[in-house]
Coordinates of C-alpha atoms in Angstrom, one line a residue:
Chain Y
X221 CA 144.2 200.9 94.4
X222 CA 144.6 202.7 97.8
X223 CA 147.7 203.0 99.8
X224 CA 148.0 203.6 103.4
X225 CA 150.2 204.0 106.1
X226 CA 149.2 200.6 107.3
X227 CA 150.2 198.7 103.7
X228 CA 153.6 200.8 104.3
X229 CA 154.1 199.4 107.5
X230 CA 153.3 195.7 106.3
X231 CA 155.3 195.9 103.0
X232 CA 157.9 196.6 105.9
X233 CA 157.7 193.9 107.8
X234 CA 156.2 191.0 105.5
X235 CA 154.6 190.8 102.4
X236 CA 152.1 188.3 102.6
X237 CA 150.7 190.2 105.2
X238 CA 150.4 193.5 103.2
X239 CA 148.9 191.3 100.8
X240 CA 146.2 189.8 102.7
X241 CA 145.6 192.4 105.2
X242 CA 144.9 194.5 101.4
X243 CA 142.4 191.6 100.3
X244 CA 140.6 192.2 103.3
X245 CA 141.6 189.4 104.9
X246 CA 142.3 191.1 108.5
X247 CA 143.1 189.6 111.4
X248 CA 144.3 192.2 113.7
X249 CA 140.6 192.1 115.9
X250 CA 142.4 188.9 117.1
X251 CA 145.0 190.7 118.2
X252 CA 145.0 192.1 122.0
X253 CA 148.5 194.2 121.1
X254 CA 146.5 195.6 118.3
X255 CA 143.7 196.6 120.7
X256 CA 145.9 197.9 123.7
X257 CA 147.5 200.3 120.9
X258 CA 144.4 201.4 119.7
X259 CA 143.1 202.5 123.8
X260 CA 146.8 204.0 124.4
X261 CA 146.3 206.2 121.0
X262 CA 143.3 206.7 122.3
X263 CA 143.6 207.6 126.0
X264 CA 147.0 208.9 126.5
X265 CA 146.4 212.8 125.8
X266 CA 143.1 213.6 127.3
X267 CA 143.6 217.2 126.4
X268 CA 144.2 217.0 122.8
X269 CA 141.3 214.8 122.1
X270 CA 140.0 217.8 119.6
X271 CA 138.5 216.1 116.7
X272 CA 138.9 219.0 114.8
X273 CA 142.8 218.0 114.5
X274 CA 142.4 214.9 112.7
X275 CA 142.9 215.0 109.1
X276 CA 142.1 212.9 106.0
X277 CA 144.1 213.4 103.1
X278 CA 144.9 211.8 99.6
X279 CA 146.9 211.7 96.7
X280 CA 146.2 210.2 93.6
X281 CA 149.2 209.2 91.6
X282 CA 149.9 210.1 87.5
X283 CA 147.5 207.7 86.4
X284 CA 145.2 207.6 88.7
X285 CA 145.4 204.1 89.1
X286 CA 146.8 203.9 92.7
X287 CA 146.1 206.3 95.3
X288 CA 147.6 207.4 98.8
X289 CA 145.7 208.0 101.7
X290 CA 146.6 208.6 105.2
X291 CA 144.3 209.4 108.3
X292 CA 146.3 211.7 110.4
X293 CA 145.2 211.6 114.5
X294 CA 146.8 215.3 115.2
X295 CA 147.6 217.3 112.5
X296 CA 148.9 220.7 114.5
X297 CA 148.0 222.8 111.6
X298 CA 149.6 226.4 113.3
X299 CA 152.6 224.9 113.7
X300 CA 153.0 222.2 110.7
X301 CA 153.9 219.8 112.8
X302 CA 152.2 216.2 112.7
X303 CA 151.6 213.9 115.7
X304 CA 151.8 210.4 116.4
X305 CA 151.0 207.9 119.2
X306 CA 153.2 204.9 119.6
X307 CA 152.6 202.0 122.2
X308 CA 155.6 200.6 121.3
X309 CA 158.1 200.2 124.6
X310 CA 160.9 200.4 121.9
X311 CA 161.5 203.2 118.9
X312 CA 160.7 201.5 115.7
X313 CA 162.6 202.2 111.7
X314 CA 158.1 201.5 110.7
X315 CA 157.2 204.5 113.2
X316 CA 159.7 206.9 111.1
X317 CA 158.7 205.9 108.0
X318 CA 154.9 205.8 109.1
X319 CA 155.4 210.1 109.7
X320 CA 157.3 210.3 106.8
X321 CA 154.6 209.0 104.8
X322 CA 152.2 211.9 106.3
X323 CA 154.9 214.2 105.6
X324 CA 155.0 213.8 102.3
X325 CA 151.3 213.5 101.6
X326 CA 150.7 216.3 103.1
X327 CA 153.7 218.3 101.4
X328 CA 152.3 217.2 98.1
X329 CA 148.9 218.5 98.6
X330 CA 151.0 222.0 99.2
X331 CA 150.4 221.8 102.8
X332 CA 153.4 223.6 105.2
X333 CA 154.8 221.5 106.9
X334 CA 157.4 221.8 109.8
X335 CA 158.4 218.3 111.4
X336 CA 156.6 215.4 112.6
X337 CA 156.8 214.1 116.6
X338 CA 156.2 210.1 117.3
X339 CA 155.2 209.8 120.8
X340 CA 156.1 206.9 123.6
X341 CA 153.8 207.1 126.1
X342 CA 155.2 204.6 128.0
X343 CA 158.7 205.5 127.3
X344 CA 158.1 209.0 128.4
X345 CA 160.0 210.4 125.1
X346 CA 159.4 211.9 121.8
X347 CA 161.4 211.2 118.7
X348 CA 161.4 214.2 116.2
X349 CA 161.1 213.0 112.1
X350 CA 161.9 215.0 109.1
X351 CA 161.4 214.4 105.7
X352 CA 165.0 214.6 103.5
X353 CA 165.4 214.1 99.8
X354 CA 166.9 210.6 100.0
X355 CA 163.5 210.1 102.1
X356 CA 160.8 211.0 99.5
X357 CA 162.7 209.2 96.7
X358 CA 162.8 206.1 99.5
X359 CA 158.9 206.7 99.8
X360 CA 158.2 206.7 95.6
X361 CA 160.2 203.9 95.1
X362 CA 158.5 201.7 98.0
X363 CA 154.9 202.9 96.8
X364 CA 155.9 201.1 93.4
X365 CA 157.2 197.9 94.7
X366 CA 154.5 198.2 97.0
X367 CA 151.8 197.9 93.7
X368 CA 153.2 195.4 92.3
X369 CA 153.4 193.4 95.3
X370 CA 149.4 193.5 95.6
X371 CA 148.9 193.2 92.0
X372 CA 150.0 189.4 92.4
X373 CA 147.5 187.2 91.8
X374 CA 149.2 184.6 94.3
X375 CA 149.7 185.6 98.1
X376 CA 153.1 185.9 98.8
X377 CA 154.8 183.4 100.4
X378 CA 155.5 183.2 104.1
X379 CA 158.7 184.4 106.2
X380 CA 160.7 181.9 108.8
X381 CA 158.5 181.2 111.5
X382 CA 161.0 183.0 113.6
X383 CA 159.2 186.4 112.4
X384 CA 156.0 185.3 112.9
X385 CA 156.0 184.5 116.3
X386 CA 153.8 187.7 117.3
X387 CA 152.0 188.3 114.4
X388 CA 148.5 188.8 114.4
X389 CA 148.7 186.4 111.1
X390 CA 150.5 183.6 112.8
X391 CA 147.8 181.1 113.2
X392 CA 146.5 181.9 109.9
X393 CA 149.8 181.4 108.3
X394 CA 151.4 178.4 110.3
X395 CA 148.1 176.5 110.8
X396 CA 149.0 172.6 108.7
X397 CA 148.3 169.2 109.6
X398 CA 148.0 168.4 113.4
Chain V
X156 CA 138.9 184.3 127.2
X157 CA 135.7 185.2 126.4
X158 CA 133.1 182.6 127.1
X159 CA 129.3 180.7 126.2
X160 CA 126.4 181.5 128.3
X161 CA 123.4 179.3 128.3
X162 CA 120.6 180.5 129.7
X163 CA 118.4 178.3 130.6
X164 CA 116.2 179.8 133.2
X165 CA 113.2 182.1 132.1
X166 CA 113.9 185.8 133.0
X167 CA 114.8 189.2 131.2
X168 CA 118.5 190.2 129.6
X169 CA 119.1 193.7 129.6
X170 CA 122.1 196.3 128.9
X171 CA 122.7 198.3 131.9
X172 CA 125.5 200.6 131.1
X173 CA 128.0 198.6 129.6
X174 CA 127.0 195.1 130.4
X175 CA 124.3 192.6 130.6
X176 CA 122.3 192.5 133.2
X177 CA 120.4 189.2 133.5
X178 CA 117.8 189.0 136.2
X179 CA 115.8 185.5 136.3
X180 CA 111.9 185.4 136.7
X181 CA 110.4 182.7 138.6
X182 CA 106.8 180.9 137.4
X183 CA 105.0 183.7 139.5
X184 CA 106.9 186.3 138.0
X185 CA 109.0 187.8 141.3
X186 CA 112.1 188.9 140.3
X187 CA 115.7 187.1 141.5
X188 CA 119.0 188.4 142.0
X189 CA 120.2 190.4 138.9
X190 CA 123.5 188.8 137.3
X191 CA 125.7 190.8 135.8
X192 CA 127.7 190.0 133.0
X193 CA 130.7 191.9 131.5
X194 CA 130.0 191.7 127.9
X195 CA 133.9 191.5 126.9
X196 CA 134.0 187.9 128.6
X197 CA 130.7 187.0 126.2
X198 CA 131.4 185.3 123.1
X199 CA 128.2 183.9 122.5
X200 CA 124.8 183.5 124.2
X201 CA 122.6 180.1 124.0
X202 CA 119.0 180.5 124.8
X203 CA 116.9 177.2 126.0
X204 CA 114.6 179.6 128.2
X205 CA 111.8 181.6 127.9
X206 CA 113.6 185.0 127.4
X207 CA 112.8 188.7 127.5
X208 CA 114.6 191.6 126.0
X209 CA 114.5 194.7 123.8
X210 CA 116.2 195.9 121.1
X211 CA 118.9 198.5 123.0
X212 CA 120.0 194.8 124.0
X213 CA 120.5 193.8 120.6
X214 CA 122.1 196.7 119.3
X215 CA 124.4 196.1 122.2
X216 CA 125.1 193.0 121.4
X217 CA 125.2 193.5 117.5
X218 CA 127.8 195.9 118.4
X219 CA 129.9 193.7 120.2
X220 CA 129.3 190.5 117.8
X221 CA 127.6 188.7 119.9
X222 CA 125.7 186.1 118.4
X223 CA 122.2 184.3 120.0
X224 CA 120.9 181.2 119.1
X225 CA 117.7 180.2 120.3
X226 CA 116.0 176.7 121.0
X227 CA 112.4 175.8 121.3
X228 CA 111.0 174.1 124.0
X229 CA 111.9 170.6 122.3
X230 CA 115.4 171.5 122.0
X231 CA 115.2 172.4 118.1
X232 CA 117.3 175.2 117.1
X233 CA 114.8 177.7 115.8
X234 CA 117.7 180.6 114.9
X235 CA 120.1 182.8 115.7
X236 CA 120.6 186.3 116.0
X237 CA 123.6 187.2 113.8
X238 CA 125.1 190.4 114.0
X239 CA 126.0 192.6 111.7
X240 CA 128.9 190.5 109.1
X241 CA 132.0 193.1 110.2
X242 CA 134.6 191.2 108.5
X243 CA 133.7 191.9 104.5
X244 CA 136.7 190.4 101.8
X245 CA 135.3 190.8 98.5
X246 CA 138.4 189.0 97.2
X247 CA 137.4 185.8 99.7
X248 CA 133.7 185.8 98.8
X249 CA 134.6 185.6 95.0
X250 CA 136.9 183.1 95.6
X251 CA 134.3 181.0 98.0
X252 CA 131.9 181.6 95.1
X253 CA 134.6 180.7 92.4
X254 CA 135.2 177.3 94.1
X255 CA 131.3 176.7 94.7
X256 CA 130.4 177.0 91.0
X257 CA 133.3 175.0 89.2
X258 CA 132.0 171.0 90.1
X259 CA 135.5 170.5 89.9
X260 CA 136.9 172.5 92.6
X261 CA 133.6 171.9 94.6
X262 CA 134.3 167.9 94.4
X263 CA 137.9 168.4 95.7
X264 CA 136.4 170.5 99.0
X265 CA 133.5 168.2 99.5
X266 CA 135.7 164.5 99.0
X267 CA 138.4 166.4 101.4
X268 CA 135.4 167.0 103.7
X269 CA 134.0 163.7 103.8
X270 CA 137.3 162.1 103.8
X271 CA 138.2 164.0 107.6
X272 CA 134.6 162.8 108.8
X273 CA 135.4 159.4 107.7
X274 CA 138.9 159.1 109.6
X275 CA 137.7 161.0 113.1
X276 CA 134.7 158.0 112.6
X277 CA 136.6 155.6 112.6
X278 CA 139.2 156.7 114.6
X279 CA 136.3 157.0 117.4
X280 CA 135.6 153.6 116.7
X281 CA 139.5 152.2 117.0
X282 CA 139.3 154.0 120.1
X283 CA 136.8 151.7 121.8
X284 CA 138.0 148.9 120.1
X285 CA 140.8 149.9 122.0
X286 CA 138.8 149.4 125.2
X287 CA 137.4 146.2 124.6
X288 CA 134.6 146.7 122.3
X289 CA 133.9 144.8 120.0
X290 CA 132.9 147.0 116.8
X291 CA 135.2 145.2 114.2
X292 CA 132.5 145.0 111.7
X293 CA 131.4 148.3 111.8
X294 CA 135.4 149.3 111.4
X295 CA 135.1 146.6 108.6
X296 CA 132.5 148.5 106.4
X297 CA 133.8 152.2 107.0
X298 CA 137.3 150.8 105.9
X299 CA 135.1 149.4 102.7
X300 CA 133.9 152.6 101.8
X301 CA 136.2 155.0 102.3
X302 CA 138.2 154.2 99.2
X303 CA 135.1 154.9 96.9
X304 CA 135.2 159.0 98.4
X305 CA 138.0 159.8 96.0
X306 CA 136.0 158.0 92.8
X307 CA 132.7 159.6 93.7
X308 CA 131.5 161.4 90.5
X309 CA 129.2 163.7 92.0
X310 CA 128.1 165.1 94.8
X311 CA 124.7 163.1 95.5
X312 CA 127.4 159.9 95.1
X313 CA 129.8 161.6 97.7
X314 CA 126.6 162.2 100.0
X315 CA 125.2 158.1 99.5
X316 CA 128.7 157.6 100.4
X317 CA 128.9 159.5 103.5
X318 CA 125.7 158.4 104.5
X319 CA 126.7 154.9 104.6
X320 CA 130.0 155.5 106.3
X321 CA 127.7 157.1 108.8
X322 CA 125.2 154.4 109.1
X323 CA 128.1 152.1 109.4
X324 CA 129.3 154.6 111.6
X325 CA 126.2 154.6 114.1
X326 CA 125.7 150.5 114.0
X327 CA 128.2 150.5 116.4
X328 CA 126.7 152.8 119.0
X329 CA 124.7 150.2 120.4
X330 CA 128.1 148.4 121.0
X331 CA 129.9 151.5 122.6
X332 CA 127.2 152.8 124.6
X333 CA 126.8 150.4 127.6
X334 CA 122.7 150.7 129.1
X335 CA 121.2 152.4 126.1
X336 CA 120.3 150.9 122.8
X337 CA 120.2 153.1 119.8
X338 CA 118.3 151.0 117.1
X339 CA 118.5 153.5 113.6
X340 CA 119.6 156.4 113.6
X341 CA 116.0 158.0 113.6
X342 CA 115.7 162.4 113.8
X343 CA 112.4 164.8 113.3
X344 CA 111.5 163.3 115.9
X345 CA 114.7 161.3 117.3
X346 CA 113.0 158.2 118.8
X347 CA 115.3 157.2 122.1
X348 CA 117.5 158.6 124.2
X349 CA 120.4 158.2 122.2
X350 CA 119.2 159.8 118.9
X351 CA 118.3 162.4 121.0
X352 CA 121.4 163.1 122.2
X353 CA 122.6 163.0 118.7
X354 CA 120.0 165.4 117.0
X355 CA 120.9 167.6 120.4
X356 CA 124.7 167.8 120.1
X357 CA 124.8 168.1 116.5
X358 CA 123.0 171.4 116.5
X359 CA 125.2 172.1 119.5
X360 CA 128.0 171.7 116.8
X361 CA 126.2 173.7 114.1
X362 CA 126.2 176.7 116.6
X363 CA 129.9 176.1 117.4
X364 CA 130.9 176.2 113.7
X365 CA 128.7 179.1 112.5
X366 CA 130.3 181.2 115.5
X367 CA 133.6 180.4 114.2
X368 CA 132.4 180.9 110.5
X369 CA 131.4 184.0 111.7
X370 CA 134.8 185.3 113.1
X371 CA 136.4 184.8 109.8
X372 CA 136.1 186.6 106.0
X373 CA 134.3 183.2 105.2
X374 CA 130.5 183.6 104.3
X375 CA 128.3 181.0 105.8
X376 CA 126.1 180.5 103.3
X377 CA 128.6 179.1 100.5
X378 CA 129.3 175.3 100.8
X379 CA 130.7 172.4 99.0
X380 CA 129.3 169.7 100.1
X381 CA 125.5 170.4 101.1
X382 CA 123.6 172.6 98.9
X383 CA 124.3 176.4 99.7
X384 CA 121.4 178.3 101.5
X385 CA 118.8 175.3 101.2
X386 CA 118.9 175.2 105.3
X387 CA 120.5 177.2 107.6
X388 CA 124.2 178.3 107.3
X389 CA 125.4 175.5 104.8
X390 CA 129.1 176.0 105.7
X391 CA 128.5 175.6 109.2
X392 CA 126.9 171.8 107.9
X393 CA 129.9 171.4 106.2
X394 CA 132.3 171.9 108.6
X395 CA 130.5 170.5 111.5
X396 CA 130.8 167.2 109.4
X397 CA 134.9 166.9 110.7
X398 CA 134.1 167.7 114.2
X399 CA 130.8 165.8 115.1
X400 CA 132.9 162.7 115.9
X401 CA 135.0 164.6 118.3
X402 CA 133.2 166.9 120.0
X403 CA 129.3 165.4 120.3
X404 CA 129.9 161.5 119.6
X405 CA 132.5 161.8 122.6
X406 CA 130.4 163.6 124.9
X407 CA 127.6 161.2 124.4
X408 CA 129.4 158.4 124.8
X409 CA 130.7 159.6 128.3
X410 CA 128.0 161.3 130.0
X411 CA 126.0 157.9 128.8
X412 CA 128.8 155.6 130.2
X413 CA 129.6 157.6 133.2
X414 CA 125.8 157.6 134.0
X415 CA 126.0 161.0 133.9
X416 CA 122.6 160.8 132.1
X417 CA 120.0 158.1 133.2
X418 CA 116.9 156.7 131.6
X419 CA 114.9 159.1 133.7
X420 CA 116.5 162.0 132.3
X421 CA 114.7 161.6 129.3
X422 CA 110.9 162.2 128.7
X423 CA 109.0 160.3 126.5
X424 CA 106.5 162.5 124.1
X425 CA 103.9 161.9 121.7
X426 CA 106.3 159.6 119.3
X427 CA 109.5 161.6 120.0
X428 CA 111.9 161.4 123.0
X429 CA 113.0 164.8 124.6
X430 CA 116.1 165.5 126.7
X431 CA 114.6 166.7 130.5
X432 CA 115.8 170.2 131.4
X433 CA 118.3 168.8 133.9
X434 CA 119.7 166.7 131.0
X435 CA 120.4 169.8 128.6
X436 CA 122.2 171.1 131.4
X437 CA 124.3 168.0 132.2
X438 CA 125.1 167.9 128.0
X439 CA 125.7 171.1 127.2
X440 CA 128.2 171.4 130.8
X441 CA 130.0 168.2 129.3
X442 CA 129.9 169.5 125.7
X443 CA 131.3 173.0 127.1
X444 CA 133.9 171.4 129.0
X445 CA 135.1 169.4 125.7
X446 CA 135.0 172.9 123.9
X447 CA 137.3 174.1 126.6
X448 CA 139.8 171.0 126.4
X449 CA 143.3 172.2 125.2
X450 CA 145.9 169.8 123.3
X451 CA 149.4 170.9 121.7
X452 CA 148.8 172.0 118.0
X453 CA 152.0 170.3 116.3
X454 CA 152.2 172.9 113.5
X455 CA 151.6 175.8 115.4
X456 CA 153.4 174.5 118.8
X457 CA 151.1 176.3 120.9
X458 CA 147.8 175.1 123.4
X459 CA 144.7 175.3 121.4
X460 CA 141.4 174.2 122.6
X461 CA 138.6 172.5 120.5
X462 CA 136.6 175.7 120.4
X463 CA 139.9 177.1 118.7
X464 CA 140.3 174.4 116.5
X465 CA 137.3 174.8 114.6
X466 CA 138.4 178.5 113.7
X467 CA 141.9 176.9 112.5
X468 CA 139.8 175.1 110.4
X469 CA 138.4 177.8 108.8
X470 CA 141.3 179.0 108.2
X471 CA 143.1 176.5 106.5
X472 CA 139.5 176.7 104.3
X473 CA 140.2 180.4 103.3
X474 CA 144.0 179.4 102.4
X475 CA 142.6 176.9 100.2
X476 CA 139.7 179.1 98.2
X477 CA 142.8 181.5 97.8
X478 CA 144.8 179.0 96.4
X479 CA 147.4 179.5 98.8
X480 CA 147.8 175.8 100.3
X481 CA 145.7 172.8 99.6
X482 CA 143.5 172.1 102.5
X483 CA 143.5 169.2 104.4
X484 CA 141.1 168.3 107.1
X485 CA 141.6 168.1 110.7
X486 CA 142.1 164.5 111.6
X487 CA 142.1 163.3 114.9
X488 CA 145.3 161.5 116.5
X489 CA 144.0 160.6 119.5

């Protein structure tokens, strides 16, 4: 089983999503806030588009049985410090947690690492993330919950339709008798 | 919102950067005016002409998922040009598979299809009961045979079933349809003008469905009630079954009683009868325009058009192979 920064995010915000979006049932090339955050990572610093920086890195876990992975845009390997594109017009808890995960992949591999920098575009800002103690024991203990979530056999059930109101899922989920 | 072409005239596609250029050819081969066309408004192209292209065109429009569908000169559909399946679930596939092979899980898909075709047939006939036509009987016989879907034993049972809902279903044409009679329901070849119109719309459907099909994790060639993979893309059957009263029957019977089509738009051929080329065009405009119509979904309590509402179908399909909610059809209110 492989875990990404993108199950991370979605065991954040809803489960059934995680869940499905794992199954491979995706529905984020629906989704035109999906695709405007792809061109902003995309387009927003011209100058850095060095492929070299990008990074790919894993971690398999004691048994084997589940393994991180992470695909890191801009890895700033002189200075330890890993970068990350945000669309978002407003700073995000899943943004912090997103770097953190890199952080600590890439700290277990035995990489140095400094700090990581989550960058607004739009808001003209950068938020700087560390990784703590209390933040890698946060991380180990979501990765867990995070199995057993996708070792279900049932999809998880859905939240209020109050959270689902721009999800990429929504029609999927919500879609009943006429 | 991306859109259907139909290209009707003869001439060349081709990518020019990135989009399609179309530039038409007349019978003595000059050259027209080149049309270009964005390819992130195209959701589909439909191809009634004589075309020309090359493969960089393909590969464009593989890229995009773009689909073609082509039709011969007697407005069969011959194929399509699929491209490349980009939205792979192993977990749905073994579940579509799963349902497919137990006769028990396959029964409760297929009666739940035939069950939504039944009520948007009949609700197509209360409708012009509503406006004065007199189709009581037929009403009469569909309301005799729906009852027997939920004891069918088998599939060929469900299918003699469905068959005579639908012939029940079509005696009353001749009743709706004010200038044109319809007779039997006759196909390869349709005989009149209104089996015509029939065999034409339903493929029209087909398309509609297996470029919705195609937009989802669900594989097109695993059905419940026609055989998988004897014809075509058997879910794409399948589904077009709930919609055929509501997006072709519809069409037909307006572009019929608005004399939007005439007697002379129809050609008769050696024992068949063929829609003229300025008929396809006045169909396929109304059919489009149905497509486009919008109504407000009560669950989701937001616009969705016809187009749209196939893909919600599909969707409440997938929920039901994952076992996540029992499906029910789409059944039409209005």
């Amino acid at each position: 089983m492989n875990i990404n920064a993108t199950l991370l995010n979605y065991y954040q915000l809803c489960h059934r999503k995680m869940w499905l979006h794992y199954h491979a049932i995706r529905m984020e090339h629906t989704s035109e806030v999906v695709y405007e955050g792809k061109l902003i990572g995309e387009e927003s610093y011209p100058f850095r588009a060095d492929k070299n920086e990008e990074l790919e890195i894993s971690l398999p876990l004691e048994n084997e049985k589940v393994v991180l992975t992470a695909k890191i845009d801009f890895f700033d390997a002189k200075r330890g410090i890993v970068h990350e594109t945000k669309k978002s017009a407003a700073k995000e808890w899943a943004h912090v947690a997103q770097l953190q995960f890199y952080l600590y992949l890439l700290q277990k591999n035995g990489v140095e690492v400094s700090h990581g920098v989550i960058e607004y575009p739009k808001l003209r800002q950068t938020e700087r993330v560390i990784l703590g103690e209390a933040d890698v024991l946060r991380i180990e203990a979501s990765i867990e919950k995070i199995r057993e979530v996708l070792e279900q056999e049932q999809c998880p059930l859905k939240l209020p339709i109050s959270k689902c109101k721009t999800c990429s899922y929504f029609e999927f989920c919500w879609v009943g008798d006429e | 919102m991306k859109k259907s072409y139909y290209l009707f005239n003869p001439g060349r596609l081709s990518r020019k950067d990135n989009t399609l250029c179309f530039v038409p050819v007349d019978e003595d081969g000059n050259e027209g005016q080149p049309r270009y066309i964005p390819i992130e408004g195209v959701d589909n192209l439909y191809c009634f002409g004589s075309l020309d292209a090359n493969s960089a065109m393909y590969n464009f429009l593989g890229k995009n998922h773009v689909s073609v569908h082509f039709f011969d000169y007697y407005e069969h559909y011959t194929g399509s040009f699929m491209a490349k399946e980009y939205l792979l679930a192993g977990k749905m596939q073994v579940e579509q598979t799963r349902h497919y092979l137990s006769d028990k899980k396959r029964m409760v898909v297929a009666k739940t299809l035939v069950e939504g075709a039944a009520f948007n047939m009949s609700k197509n006939l209360k409708y012009y009961q509503g406006r004065g036509k007199d189709v009581a009987k037929q009403l009469g016989q569909i309301d005799s045979f729906t009852p027997l879907i939920a004891n069918a034993g088998g599939i060929s049972e469900l299918m003699g079933i469905e068959g005579n809902i639908r012939q029940a279903y079509y005696g009353a044409f001749g009743e709706i349809i004010n200038d044109f009679d319809m007779g039997n329901r006759s196909k390869q070849p349709p005989q009149n003008e209104v089996n015509a119109l029939i065999s034409f719309g339903n493929m029209m459907c087909y398309t509609v469905c297996l470029d919705q099909i195609y937009h989802t994790q669900l594989n097109p060639t695993i059905s419940f009630l026609h055989e998988p993979g004897a014809r075509r893309y058997s879910l794409a059957l399948d589904l077009s079954e709930i919609f055929k009263p509501m997006l072709v029957d519809r069409t037909i019977f307006t572009v019929l009683n608005k004399k939007q089509l005439q007697a002379s738009d129809f050609r008769q051929d050696i024992n068949r009868c063929v829609l003229k080329e300025g008929a396809k065009k006045v169909f396929v405009q109304a059919f489009e325009e149905r497509l486009k119509e919008t109504f407000k979904h009560r669950s989701l309590g937001r616009s969705v058009s016809y187009k749209h509402l196939v893909k919600l179908e599909c969707y409440k399909l997938q929920k039901h192979l994952l076992g996540m909610e029992v499906y029910k059809p789409f059944k039409m209110m209005w």
